Tab-separated table of C-alpha atoms and ligand atoms in Angstrom:
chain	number	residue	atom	x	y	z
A	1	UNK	CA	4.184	-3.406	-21.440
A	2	UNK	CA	6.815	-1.471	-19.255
A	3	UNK	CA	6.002	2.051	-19.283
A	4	UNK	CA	8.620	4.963	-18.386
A	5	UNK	CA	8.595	6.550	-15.095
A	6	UNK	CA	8.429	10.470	-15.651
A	7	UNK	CA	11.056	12.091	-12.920
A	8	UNK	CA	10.301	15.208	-11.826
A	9	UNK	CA	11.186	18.243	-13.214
A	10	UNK	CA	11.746	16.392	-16.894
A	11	UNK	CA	7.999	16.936	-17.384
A	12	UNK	CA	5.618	19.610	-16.404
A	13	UNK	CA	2.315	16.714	-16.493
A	14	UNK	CA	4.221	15.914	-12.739
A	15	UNK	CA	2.692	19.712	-11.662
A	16	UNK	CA	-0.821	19.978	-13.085
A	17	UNK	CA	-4.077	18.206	-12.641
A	18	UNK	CA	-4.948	15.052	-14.845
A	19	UNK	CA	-8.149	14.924	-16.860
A	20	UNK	CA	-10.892	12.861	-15.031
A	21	UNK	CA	-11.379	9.293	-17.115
A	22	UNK	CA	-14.716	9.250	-19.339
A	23	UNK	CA	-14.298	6.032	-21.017
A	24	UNK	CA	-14.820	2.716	-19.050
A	25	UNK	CA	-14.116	-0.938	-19.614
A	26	UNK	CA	-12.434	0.112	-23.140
A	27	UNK	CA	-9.016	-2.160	-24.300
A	28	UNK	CA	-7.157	0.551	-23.710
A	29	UNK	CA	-8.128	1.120	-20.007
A	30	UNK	CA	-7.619	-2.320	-19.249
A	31	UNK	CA	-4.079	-2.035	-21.085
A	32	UNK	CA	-3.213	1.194	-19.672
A	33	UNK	CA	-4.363	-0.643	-15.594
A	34	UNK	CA	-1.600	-3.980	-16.513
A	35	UNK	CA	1.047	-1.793	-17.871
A	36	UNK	CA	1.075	0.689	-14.839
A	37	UNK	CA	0.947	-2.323	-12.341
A	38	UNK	CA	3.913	-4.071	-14.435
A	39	UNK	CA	5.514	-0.688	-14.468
A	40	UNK	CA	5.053	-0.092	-10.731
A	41	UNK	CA	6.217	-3.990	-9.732
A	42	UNK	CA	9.423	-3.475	-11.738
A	43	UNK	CA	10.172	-0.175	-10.115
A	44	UNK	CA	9.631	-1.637	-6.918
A	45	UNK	CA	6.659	0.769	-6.075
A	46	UNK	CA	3.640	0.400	-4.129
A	47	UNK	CA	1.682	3.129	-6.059
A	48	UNK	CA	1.828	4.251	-9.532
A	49	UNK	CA	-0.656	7.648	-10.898
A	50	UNK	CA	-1.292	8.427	-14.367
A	51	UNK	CA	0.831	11.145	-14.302
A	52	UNK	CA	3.996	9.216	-13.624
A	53	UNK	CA	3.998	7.528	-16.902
A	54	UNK	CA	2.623	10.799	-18.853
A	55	UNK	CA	-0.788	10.241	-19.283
A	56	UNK	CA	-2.853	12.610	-18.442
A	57	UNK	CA	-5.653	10.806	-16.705
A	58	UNK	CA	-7.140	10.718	-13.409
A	59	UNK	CA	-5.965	6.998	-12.366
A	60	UNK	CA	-3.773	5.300	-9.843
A	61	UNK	CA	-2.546	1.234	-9.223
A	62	UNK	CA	-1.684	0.775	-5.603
A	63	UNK	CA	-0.321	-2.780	-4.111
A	64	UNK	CA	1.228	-2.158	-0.253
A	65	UNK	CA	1.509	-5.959	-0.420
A	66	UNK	CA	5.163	-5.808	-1.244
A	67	UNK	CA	6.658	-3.384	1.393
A	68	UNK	CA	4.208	-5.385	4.438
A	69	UNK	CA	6.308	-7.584	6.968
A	70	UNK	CA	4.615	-11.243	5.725
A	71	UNK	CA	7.306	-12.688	2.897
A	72	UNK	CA	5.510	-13.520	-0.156
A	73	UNK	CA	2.025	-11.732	0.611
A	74	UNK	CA	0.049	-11.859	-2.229
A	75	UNK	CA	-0.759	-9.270	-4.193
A	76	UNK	CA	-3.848	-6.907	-2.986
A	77	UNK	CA	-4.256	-4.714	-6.298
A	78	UNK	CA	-5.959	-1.523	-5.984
A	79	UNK	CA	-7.057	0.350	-9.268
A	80	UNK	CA	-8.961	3.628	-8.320
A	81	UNK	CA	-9.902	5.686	-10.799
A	82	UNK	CA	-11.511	9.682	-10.497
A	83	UNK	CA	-10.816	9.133	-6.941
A	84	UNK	CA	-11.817	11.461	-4.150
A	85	UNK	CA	-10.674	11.316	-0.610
A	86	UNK	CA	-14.207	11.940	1.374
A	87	UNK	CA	-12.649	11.521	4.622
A	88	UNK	CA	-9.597	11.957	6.817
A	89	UNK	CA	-9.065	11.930	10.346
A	90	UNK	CA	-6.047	11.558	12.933
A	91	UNK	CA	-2.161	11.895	12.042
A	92	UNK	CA	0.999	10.406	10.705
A	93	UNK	CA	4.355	11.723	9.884
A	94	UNK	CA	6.913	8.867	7.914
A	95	UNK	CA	9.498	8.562	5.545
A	96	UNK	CA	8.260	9.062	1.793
A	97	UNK	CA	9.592	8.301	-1.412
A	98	UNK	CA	8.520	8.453	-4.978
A	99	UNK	CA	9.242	6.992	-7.995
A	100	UNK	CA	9.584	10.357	-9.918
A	101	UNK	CA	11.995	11.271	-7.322
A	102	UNK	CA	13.762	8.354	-6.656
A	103	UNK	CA	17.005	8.855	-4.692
A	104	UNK	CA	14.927	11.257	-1.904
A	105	UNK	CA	13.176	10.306	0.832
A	106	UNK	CA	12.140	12.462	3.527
A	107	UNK	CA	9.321	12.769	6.661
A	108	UNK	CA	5.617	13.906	5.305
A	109	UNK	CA	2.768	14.628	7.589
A	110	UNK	CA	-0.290	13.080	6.462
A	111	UNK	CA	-3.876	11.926	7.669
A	112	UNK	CA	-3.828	8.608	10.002
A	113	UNK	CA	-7.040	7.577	8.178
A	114	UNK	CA	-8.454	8.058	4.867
A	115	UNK	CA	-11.753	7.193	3.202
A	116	UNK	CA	-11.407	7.594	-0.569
A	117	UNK	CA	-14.847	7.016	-3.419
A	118	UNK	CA	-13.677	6.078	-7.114
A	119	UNK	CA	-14.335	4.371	-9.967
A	120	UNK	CA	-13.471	0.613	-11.307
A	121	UNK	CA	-12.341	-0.232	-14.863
A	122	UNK	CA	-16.418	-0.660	-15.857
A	123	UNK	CA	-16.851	2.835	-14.388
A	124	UNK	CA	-18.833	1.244	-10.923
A	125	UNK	CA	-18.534	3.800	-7.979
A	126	UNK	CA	-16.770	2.188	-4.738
A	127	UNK	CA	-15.473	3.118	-0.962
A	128	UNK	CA	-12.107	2.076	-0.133
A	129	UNK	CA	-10.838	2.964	3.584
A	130	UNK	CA	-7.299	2.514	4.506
A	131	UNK	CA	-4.866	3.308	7.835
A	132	UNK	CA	-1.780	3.810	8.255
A	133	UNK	CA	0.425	3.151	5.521
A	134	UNK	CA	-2.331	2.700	3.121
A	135	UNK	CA	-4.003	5.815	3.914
A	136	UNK	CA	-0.339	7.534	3.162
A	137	UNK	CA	-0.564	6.137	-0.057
A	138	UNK	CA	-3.953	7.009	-1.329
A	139	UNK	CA	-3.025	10.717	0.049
A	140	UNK	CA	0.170	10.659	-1.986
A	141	UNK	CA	-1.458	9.015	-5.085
A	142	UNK	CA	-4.103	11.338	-5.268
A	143	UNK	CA	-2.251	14.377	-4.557
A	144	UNK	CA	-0.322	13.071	-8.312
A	145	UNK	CA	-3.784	13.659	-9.860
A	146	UNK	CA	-3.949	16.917	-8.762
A	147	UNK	CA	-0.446	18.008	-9.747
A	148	UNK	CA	1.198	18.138	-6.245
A	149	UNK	CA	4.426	16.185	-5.173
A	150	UNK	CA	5.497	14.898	-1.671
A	151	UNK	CA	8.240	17.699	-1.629
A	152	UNK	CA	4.997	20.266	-1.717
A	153	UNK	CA	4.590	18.866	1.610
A	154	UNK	CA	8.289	20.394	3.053
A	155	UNK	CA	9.758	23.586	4.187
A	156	UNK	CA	10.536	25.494	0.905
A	157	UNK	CA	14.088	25.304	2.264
A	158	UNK	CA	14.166	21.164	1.543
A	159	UNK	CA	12.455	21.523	-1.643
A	160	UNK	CA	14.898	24.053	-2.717
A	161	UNK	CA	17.677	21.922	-1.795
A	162	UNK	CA	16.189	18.368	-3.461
A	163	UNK	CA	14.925	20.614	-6.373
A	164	UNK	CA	19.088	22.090	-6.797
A	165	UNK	CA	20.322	18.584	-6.314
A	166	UNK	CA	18.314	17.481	-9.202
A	167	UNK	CA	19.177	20.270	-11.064
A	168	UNK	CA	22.893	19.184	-10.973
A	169	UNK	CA	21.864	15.515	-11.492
A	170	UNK	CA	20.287	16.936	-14.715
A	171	UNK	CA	23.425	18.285	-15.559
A	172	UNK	CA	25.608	15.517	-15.151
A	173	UNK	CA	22.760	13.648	-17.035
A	174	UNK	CA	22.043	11.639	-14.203
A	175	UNK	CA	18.599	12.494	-14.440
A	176	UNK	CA	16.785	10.679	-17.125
B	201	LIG	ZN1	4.845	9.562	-6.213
């Protein structure tokens, strides 16, 4: 089922920390991992946390499949769940987006490498390691769990201006 994409500033779950998930393997988990991938694939995203949808969990779907160069890659689904990021190292600065603040993209500085433990759907502990544009998305997924956007990352001068643009979208009720 297609779940709705929260856009910032609608919803103050965007800007505090999700509740770490304590039930594994459950219908609903399994439910709640097909719906956020479904939701993400429509949307045209390559991650999707909790948050985003309004529930207030510690989980994230990721799939860079979609925005690699090969046509047609097949799909390489990542559900993490509780995760932690246990290591970064090096740096990369890139355009980033975000699908509860679509219309903006702008250059974040984030870790070149990332090692990240979670959890599966049957609660089993796992490393994942991922470079380049992977690593970005782990690091932007996971900063969703903890409350904190990509436009944390910028000068308070760019926020101010994407968070006054929005503002007006809101008003013309462009913002939904
Ligand atoms: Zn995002």
């Amino acid at each position: 089922m297609l779940r709705k994409v929260v856009r910032y500033l609608n919803n103050p779950i965007l800007e505090r920390p999700a509740d770490p998930v304590t039930e594994f393997d459950t219908p609903e988990l399994h439910t709640l991992v097909e719906d956020m991938f479904e939701t993400m694939y429509t949307s045209h995203g390559i991650g999707l946390a909790g948050p985003q949808i309004d529930i207030d969990k510690r989980i994230t779907v990721i799939d860079i499949a979609p925005a690699e160069d090969e046509e047609n890659a097949a799909p390489q689904k990542i559900v993490l769940i509780n995760p932690e990021i246990i290591a970064k190292e090096g740096k990369q600065t890139g355009e980033e987006g975000c699908l509860s603040i679509p219309g903006f993209r702008e250059p974040v500085s984030r870790a070149k490498f990332c090692t990240v433990r979670a959890q599966d759907v049957k609660g089993e502990w796992f490393e994942i390691a991922g470079e380049d544009l992977l690593a970005r998305v782990f690091q932007h997924e996971i900063d969703h769990l903890n409350g904190i956007l990509f436009i944390n990352h910028l000068s308070a001068l760019k926020r101010d201006l994407i968070k006054r643009k929005i503002r007006k979208l809101q008003k013309a009720g462009e913002w939904e």
